[in-house]
Structures are given as C-alpha cells and as structure tokens.
Short mmCIF file of C-alpha atoms in Angstrom, two decimals:
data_model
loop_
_atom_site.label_atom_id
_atom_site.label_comp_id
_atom_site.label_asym_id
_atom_site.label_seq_id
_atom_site.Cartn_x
_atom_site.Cartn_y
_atom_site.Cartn_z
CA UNK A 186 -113.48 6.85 119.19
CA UNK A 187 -114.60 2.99 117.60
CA UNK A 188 -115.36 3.41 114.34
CA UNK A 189 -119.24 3.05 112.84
CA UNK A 190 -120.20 0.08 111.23
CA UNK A 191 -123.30 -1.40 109.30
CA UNK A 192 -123.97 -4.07 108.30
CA UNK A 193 -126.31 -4.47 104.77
CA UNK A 194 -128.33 -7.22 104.25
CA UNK A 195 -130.46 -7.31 101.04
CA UNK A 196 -133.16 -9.87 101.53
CA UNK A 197 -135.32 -11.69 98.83
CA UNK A 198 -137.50 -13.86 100.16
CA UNK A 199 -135.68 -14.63 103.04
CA UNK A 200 -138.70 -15.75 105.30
CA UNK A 201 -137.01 -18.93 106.62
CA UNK A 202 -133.73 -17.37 107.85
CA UNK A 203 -133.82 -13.61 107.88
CA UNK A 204 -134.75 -13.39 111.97
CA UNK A 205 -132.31 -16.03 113.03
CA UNK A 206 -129.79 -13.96 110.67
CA UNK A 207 -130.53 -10.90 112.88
CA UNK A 208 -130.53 -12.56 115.67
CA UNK A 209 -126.95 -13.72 115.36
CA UNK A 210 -126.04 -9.96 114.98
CA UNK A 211 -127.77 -9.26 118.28
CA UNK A 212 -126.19 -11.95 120.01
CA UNK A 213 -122.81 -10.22 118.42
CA UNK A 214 -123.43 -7.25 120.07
CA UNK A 215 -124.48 -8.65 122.87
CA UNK A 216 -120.85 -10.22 123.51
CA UNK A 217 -118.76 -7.52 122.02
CA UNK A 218 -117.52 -3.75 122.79
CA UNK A 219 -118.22 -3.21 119.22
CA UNK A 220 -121.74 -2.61 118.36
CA UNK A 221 -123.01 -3.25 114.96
CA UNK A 222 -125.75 -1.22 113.55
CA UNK A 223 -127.85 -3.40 110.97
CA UNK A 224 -130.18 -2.62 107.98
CA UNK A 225 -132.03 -4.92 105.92
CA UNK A 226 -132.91 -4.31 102.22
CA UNK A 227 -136.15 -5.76 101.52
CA UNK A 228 -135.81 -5.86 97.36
CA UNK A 229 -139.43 -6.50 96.81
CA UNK A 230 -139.81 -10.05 99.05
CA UNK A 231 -143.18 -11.98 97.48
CA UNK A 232 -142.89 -14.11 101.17
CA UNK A 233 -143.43 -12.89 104.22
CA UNK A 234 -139.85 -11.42 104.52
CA UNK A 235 -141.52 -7.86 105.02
CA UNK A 236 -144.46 -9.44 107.68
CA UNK A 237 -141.05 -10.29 110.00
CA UNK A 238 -139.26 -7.47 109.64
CA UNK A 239 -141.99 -5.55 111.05
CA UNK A 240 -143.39 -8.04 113.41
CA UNK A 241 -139.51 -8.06 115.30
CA UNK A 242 -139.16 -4.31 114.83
CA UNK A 243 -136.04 -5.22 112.31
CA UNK A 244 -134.65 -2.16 110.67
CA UNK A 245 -134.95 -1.93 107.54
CA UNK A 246 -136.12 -0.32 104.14
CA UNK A 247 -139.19 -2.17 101.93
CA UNK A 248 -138.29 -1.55 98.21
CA UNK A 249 -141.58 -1.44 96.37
CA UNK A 250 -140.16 -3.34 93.21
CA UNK A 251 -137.24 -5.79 93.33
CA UNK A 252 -133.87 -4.14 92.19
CA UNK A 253 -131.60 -7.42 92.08
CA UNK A 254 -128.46 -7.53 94.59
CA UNK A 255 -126.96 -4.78 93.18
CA UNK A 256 -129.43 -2.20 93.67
CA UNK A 257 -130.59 -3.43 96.73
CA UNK A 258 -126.51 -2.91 98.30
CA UNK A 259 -126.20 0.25 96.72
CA UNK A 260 -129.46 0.99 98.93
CA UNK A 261 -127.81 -0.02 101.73
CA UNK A 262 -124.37 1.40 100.62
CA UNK A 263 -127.05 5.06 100.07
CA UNK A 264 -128.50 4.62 103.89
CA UNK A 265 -124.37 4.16 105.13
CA UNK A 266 -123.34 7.38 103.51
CA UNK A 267 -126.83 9.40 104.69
CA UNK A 268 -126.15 8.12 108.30
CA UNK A 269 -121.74 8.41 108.29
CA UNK A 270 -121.16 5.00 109.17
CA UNK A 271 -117.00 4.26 109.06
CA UNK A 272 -117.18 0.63 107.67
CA UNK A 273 -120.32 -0.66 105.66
CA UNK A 274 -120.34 -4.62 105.74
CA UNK A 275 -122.74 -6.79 103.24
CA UNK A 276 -123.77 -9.54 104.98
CA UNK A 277 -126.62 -12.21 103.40
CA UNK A 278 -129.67 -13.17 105.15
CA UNK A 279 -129.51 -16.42 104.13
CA UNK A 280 -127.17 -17.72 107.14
CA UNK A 281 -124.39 -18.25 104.89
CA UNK A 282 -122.27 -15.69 106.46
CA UNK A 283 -120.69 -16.19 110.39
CA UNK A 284 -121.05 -12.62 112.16
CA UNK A 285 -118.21 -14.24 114.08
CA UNK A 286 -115.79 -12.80 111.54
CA UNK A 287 -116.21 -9.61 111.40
CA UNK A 288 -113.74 -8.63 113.56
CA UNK A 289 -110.99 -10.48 111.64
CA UNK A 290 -113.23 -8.34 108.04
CA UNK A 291 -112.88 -4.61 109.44
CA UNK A 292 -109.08 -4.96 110.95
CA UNK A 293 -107.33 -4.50 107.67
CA UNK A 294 -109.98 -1.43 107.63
CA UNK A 295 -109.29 -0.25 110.30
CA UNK A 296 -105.44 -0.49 110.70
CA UNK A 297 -105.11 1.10 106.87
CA UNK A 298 -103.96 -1.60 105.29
CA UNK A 299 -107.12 -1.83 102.76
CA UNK A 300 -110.15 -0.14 101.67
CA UNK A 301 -111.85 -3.28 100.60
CA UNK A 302 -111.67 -6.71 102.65
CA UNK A 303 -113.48 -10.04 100.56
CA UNK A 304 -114.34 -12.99 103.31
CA UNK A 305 -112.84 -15.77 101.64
CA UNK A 306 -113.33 -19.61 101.48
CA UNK A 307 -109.88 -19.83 99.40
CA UNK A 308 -107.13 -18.64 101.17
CA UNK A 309 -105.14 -19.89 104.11
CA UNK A 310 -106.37 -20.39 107.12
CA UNK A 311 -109.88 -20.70 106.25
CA UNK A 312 -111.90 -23.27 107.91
CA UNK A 313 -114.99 -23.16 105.36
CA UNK A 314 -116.26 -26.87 104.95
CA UNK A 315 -118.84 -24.82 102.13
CA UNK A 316 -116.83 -24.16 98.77
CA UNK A 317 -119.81 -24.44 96.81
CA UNK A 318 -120.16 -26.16 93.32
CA UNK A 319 -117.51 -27.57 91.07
CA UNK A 320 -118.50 -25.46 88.54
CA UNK A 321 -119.04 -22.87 90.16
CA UNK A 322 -115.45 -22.76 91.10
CA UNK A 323 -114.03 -23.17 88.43
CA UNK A 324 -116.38 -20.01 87.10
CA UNK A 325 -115.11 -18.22 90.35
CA UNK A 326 -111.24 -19.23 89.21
CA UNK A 327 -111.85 -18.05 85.93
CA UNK A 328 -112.89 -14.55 86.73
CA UNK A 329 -109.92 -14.67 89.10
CA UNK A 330 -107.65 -15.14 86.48
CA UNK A 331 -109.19 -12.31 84.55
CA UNK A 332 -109.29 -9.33 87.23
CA UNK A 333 -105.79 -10.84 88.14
CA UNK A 334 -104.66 -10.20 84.04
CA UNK A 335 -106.51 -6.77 83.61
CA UNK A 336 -105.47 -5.46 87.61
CA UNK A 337 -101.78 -7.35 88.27
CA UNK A 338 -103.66 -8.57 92.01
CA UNK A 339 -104.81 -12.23 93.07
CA UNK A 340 -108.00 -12.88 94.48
CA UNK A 341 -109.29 -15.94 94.74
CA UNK A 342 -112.75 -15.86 96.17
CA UNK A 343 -114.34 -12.90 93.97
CA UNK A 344 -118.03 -13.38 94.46
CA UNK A 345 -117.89 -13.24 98.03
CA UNK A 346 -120.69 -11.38 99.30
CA UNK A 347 -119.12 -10.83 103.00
CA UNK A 348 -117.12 -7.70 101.96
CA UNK A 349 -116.55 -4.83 103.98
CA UNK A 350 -115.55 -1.29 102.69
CA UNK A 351 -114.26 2.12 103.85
CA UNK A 352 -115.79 5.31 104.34
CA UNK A 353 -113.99 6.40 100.77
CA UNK A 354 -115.90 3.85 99.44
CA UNK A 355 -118.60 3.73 100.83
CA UNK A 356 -119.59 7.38 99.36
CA UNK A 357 -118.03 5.86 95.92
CA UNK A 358 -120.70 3.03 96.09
CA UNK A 359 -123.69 5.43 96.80
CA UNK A 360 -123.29 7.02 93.96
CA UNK A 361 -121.92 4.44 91.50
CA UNK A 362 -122.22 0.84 91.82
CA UNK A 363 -122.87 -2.04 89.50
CA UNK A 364 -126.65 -3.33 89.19
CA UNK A 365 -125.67 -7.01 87.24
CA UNK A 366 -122.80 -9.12 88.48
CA UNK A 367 -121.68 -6.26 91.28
CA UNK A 368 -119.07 -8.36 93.29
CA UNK A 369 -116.38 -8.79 90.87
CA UNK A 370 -117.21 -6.26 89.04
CA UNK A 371 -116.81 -3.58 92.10
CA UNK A 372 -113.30 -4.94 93.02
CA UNK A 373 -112.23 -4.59 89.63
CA UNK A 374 -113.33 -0.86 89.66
CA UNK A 375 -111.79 -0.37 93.36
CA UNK A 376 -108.42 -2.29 92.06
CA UNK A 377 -108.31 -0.55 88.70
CA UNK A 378 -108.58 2.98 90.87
CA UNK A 379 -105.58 2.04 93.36
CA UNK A 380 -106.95 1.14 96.34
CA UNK A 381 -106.33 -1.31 98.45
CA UNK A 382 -108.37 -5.04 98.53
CA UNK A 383 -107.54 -7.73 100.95
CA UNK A 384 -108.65 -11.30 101.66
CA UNK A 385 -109.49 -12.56 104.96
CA UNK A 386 -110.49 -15.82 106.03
CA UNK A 387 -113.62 -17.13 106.63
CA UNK A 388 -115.78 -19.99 107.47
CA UNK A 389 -119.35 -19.96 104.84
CA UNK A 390 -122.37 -22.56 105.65
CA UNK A 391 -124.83 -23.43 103.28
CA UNK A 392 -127.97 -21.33 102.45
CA UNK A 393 -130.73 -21.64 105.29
CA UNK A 394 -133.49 -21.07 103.44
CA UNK A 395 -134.50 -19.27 99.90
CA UNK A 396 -132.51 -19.73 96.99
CA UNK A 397 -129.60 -18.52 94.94
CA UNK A 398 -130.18 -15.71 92.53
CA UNK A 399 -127.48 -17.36 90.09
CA UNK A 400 -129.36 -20.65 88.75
CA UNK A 401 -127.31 -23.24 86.85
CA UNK A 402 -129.15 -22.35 83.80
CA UNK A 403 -127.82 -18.90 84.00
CA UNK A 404 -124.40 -19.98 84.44
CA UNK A 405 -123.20 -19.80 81.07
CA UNK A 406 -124.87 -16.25 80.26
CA UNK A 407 -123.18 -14.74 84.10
CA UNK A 408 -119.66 -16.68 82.90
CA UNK A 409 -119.57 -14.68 79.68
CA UNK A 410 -121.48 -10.95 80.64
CA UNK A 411 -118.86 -11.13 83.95
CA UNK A 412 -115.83 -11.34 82.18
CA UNK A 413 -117.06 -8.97 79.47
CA UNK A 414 -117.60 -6.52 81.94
CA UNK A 415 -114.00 -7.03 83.57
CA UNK A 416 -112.44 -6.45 79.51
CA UNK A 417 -114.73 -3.50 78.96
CA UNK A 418 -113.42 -1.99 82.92
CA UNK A 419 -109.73 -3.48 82.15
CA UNK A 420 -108.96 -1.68 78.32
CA UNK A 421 -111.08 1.40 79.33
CA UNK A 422 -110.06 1.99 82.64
CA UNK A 423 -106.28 2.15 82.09
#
C-alpha cells in the first residue's frame, strides 16, 4: 500500500505565485502513480492570497492572525497527524521549490534510511544555479558548524525549507515545534533525539513573487538568537 503524503505550504502573501505553485503539484500528480495531497496555510495573507485559494477551490486553512513560518507548519504538521498522512513535505509557495524532487525527498523515507530528508543546494549532485546570498551562506555555514559541534552530523544546507518527515515525526511536530527560527532548530531537536536526517539534492529557483521573511536588517539578530537556540538545545539536551 503507497504511503500518504502532504505536502504543507504556508503562504504569506503569496498572491503572485501561490496558483502556479499548486498547479505544478497538479501537474505532478497528473504524471505520477503517486498522488500528493496538498494543504495551504494561509498565516493571515493582507493580499489576495485567501481571494485565490477560494476562487480555484485550493485546500487550505485561513489563519485569522499571522503565526510566522513556524506556526503556520506546525498547522500543517497538526492537519497531517488529524488526517494520518505517512510523509508530511513543506513545500513554499513562492516557486522556489521543484515538485520534481520529491521523489528523490521521500525515498530515504520510505526505504528507512531517515526520518528527516533536507532538499539541499550544497551537496553533490545538486544542480541548483540559486545558492542565495553571500552572506547568507556564510550565516547558513555557520549554523552548520554549530549543529555539526553540539550533534557530531554535517549538514550543509540547514534552512532548507523543502524537508520531508516521517510519520514519528510528524506526530512529534504537532505537538512541539519551534515558532522562531524552526528549520535548524527542528533538526537539531530530531538529531539530538537519534533519529535519522539525510540530505538530498535539489535544484532551488528564485522567489516568484512576495518576499523573504528574513530581511538583511534582521540578519544579525537571526545569526545570534539561531545559534543561541542550538547552545541552549546542545548543553540541555545531552
């Protein structure tokens, strides 16, 4: 019996790419055995995010105020475990992720080899032209280094936001999951409690539409509060 996947999307203001997002998910199951089930998170759009959901019959849950990422995944993580969905995938709505990959982002899953997979612009064999930001590299490197020091594993791209987790997980996440800074801090937790993460390449393209919720002025402040968070996980978590 194929295993149940979702894929999450949280959406803030995402008016000028959220439908060709979903669209690419429909042509995806359009051209696969596999069929993806999809819900969007709308964390409390100002734009007309919620207008298209509705207009295209997108499903989807309309969060009256706007939670952040974090609380807008666990919402999604909340709907996975309510429904018993196998493999819960977050996927943005900006267009940066390729659906394309999600095959090579659930095997690992599904042959037992990890209970977390990270899409990954970093590690062999990807063919992402998008790397993002010198900086913001180097900041990605950095907290690298850290969950390596505090966890004994290597990852390299640690802000992904095309992850995909396990059923075991995905019941951990619903009740307990990070509302600042949730990507690296979640694989700390996940690597600090023995399970298994793995990276698997992927090809990223630049937003479509909207913009970032990490602004270069807030750079500094994520930097520090990021790899607090991995100390505070890393001494107490031992």
């Amino acid at each position: 019996m194929e295993e149940k996947v979702l894929i999450i999307i949280p959406a803030y203001n995402e008016e000028e790419s959220i439908l060709n997002t979903y669209k690419t998910i429909l042509e995806y199951n359009q051209t696969h055995t596999r069929q993806l089930s999809t819900i969007v998170i709308n964390d409390g759009s100002k734009d007309k995010t919620e207008q298209i959901l509705q207009e295209n019959e997108i499903p989807h849950i309309q969060l009256i105020h706007n939670l952040g990422i974090g609380g807008a995944v666990q919402t999604g993580y909340k709907y996975a475990y309510e429904n018993d969905f196998d493999i819960a995938i977050q996927f943005d709505g900006d267009g940066q992720h390729d659906i394309t990959f999600v095959d090579a982002l659930v095997a690992p899953i599904e042959n037992g080899n990890a209970n977390m997979t990270i899409g990954s612009r970093f590690v062999e064999g990807s063919t992402s032209e998008f790397k993002s930001t010198k900086a913001r590299q180097m900041g990605i490197r950095m907290i690298s280094g850290f969950i390596k020091f505090f966890t004994k594993v290597k990852l390299y791209d640690v802000t992904s936001g095309f992850r995909a987790i396990d059923k075991y997980l995905i019941k951990e996440f619903s009740m307990n999951y990070p509302t600042e800074y949730p990507e690296p801090i979640s694989t700390t937790r996940v690597l600090k409690h023995g399970k298994k993460v793995a990276e698997v390449p992927v090809k990223m393209n630049e937003r479509q539409g909207g913009t970032s919720s990490i602004h270069s002025w807030k750079n500094a402040y994520y930097m520090i509060n990021v790899l607090m968070s991995i100390i505070n996980i890393g001494i107490w978590r031992d």
